[in-house]
CSV table of C-alpha atoms in Angstrom, one decimal:
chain,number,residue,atom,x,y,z
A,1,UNK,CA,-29.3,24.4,-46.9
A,2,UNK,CA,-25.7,24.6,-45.6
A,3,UNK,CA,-24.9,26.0,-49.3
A,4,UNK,CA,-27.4,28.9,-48.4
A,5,UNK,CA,-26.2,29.0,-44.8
A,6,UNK,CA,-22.5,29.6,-46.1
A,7,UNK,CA,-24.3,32.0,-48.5
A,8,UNK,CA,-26.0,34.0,-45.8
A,9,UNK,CA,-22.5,34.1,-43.2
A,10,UNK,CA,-20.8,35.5,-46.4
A,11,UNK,CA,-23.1,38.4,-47.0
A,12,UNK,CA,-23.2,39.0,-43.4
A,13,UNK,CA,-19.5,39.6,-42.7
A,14,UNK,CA,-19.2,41.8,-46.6
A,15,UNK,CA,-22.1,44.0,-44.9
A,16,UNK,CA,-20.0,44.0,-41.5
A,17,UNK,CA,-17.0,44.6,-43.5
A,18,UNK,CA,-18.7,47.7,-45.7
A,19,UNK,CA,-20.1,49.4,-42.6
A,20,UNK,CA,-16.5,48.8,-40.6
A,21,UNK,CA,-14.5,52.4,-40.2
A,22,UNK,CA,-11.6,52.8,-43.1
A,23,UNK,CA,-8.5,52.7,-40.6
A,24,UNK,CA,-6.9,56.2,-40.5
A,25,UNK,CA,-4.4,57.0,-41.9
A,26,UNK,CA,-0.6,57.5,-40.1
A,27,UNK,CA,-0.2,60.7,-38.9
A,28,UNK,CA,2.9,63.0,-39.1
A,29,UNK,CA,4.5,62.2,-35.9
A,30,UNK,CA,4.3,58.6,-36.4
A,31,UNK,CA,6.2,59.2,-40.2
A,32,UNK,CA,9.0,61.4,-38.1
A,33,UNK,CA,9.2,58.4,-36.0
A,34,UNK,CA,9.0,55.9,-38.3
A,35,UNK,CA,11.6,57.2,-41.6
A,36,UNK,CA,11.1,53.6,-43.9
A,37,UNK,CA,7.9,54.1,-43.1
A,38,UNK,CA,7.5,57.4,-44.3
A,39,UNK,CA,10.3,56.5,-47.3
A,40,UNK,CA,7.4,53.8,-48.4
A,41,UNK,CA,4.7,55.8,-48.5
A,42,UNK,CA,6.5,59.0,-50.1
A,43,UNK,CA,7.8,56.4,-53.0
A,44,UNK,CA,4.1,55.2,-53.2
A,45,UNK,CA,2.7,59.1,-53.5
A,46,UNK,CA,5.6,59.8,-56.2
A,47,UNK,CA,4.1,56.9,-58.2
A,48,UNK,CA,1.3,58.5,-58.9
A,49,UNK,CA,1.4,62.1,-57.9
A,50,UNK,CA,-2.2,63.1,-59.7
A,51,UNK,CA,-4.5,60.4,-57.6
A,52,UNK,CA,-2.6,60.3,-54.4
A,53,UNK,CA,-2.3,64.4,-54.3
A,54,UNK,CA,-4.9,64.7,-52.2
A,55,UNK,CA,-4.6,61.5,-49.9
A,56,UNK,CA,-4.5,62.0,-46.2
A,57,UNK,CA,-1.3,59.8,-45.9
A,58,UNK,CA,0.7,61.7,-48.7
A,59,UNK,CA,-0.3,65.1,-47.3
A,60,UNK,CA,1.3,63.9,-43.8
A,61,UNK,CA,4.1,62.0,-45.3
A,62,UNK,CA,5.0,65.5,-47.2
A,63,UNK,CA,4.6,67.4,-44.3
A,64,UNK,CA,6.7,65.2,-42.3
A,65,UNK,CA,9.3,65.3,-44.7
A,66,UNK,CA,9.3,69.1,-44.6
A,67,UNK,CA,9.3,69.3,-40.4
A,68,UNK,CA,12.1,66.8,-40.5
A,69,UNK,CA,13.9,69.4,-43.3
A,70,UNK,CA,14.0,71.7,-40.6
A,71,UNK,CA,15.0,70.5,-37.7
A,72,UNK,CA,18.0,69.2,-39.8
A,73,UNK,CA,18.1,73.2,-41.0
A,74,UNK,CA,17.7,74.1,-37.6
A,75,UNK,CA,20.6,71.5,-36.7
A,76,UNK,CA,22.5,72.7,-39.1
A,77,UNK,CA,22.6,76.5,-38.1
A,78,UNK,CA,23.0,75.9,-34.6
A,79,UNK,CA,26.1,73.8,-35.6
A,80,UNK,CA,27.4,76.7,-37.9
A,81,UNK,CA,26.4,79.6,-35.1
A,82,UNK,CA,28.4,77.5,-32.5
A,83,UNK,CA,31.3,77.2,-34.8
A,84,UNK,CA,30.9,80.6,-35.3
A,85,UNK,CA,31.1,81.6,-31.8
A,86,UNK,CA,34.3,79.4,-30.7
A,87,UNK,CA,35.8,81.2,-33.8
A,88,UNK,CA,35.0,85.0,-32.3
A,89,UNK,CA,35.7,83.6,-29.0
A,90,UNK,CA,39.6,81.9,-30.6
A,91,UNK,CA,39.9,85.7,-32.3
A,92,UNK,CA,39.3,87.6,-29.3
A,93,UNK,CA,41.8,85.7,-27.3
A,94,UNK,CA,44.1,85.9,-29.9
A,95,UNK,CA,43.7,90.2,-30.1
A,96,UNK,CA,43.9,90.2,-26.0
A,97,UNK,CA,47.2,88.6,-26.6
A,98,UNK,CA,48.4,90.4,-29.2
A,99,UNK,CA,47.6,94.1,-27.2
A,100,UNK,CA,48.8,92.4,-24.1
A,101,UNK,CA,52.1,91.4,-25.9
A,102,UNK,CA,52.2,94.6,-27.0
A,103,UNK,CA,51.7,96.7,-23.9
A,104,UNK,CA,53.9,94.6,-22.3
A,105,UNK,CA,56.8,95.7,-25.2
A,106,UNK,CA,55.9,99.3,-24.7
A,107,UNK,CA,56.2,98.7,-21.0
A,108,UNK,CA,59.3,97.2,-21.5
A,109,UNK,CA,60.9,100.1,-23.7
A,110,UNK,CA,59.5,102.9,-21.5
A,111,UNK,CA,61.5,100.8,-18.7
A,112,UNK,CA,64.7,100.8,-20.3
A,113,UNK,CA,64.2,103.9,-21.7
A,114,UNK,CA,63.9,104.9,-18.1
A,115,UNK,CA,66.9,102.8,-16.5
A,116,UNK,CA,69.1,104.1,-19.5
A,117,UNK,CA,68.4,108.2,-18.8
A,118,UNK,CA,68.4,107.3,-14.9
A,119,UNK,CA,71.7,104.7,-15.8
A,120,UNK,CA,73.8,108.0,-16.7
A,121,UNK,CA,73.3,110.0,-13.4
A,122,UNK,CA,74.1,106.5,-11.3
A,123,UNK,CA,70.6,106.1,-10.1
A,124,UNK,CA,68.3,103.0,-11.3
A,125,UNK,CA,64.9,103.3,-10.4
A,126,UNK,CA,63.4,100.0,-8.3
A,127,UNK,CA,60.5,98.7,-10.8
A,128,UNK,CA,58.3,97.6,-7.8
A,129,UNK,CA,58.3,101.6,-7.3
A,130,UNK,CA,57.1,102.6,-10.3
A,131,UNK,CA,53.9,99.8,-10.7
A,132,UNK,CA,51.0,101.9,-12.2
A,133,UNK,CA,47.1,100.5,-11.8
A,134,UNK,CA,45.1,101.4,-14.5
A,135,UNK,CA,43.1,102.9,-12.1
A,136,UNK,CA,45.4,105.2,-10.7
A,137,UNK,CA,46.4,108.4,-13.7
A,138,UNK,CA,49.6,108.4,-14.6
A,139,UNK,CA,51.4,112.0,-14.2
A,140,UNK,CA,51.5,112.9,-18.0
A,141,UNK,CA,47.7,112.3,-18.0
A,142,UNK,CA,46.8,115.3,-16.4
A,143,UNK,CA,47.1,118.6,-17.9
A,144,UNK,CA,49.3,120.1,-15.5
A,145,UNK,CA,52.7,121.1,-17.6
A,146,UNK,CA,55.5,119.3,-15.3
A,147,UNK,CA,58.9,120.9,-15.4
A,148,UNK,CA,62.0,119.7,-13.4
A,149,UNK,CA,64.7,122.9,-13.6
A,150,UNK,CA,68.2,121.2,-12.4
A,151,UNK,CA,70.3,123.1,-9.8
A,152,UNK,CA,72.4,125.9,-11.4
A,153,UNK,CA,75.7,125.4,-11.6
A,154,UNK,CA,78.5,127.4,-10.1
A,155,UNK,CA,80.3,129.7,-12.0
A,156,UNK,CA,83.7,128.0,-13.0
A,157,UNK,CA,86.7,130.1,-13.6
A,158,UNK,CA,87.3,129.7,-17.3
A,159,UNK,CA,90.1,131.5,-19.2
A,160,UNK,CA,89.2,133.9,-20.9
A,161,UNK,CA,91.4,133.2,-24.1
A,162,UNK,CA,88.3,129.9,-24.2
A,163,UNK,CA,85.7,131.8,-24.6
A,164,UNK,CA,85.5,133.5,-27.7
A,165,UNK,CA,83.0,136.0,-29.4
A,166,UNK,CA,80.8,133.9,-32.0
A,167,UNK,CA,82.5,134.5,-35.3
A,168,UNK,CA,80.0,134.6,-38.1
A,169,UNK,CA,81.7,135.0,-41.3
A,170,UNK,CA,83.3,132.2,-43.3
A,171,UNK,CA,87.1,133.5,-43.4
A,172,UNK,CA,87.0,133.5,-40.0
A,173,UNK,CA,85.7,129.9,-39.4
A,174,UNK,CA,88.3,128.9,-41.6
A,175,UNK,CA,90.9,130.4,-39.7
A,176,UNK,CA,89.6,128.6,-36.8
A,177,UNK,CA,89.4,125.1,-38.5
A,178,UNK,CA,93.2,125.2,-39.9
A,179,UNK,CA,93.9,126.6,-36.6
A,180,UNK,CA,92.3,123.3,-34.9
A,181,UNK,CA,93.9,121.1,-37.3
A,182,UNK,CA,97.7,122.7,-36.7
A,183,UNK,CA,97.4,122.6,-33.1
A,184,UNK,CA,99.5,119.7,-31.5
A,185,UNK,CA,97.6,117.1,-29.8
């Protein structure tokens, strides 16, 4: 009798067993989560690629695999395009610099150039004076010819033994070179 109870509970709990729901299988978020887990099973589909092709938990273990290959991708560009951006940014800087550097030179020229023609007639012009915005035009922007006519200058009373009629042939510039070279200093 207990031999036929124990036989009975058996059955019983193999029939509760058969009827019990299969557990499901992990889903693809719990592999991203999980990576031995989702090393394991990808080992376990590699096995034995013909029987497990079709499996629930290889199909999200693959699947996971491939969302976790791009967000590294992902990653990855977002890394190259920031990289990218510090280099246009580094570039940029470096061509502001270089035209600044070189306006600056050009600034610096025009200056001298300046102090040197207004150096000769005693007159330096105050730097301060002569700022220019760029929004204000400069005066050689505009079309308007600009033309500054000095003072005429008096008649001088020169001898006129000095002034001499242009000679054009070569005899007489020779004459005038041995001429130049005789003459005492």
């Amino acid at each position: 009798m207990n031999l036929l109870r124990n036989t009975f509970s058996l059955c019983g709990f193999v029939l509760l067993a058969a009827c019990a729901e299969e557990p499901l299988p992990i889903s693809t978020a719990e592999f991203m989560e999980q990576p031995r887990l989702l090393e394991a099973t990808m080992v376990r589909c590699a096995q034995n690629r013909s029987e497990s092709r079709y499996l629930a938990e290889c199909i999200n273990a693959r699947d996971a695999v491939n969302r976790l290959e791009a967000a590294e991708e992902r990653a990855r560009r977002d890394g190259l395009e920031e990289q990218s951006e510090r280099k246009r940014q580094a570039l940029r800087r470096t061509q502001e610099a270089a035209a600044e550097a070189r306006r600056r030179a050009l600034d610096n020229q025009r200056r001298h150039e300046e102090e040197e023609y207004h150096g000769i007639f005693g007159q330096v012009p105050d730097p301060a004076d002569e700022a220019v915005t760029i929004d204000q035009p400069s005066p050689a922007s505009n079309n308007a010819p600009t033309i500054i006519v000095p003072p005429a200058a008096e008649p001088t009373n020169v001898p006129e033994e000095l002034i001499e009629a242009p000679k054009t042939d070569l005899g007489a510039i020779r004459e005038e070179l041995k001429r130049r070279q005789e003459a005492p200093e």
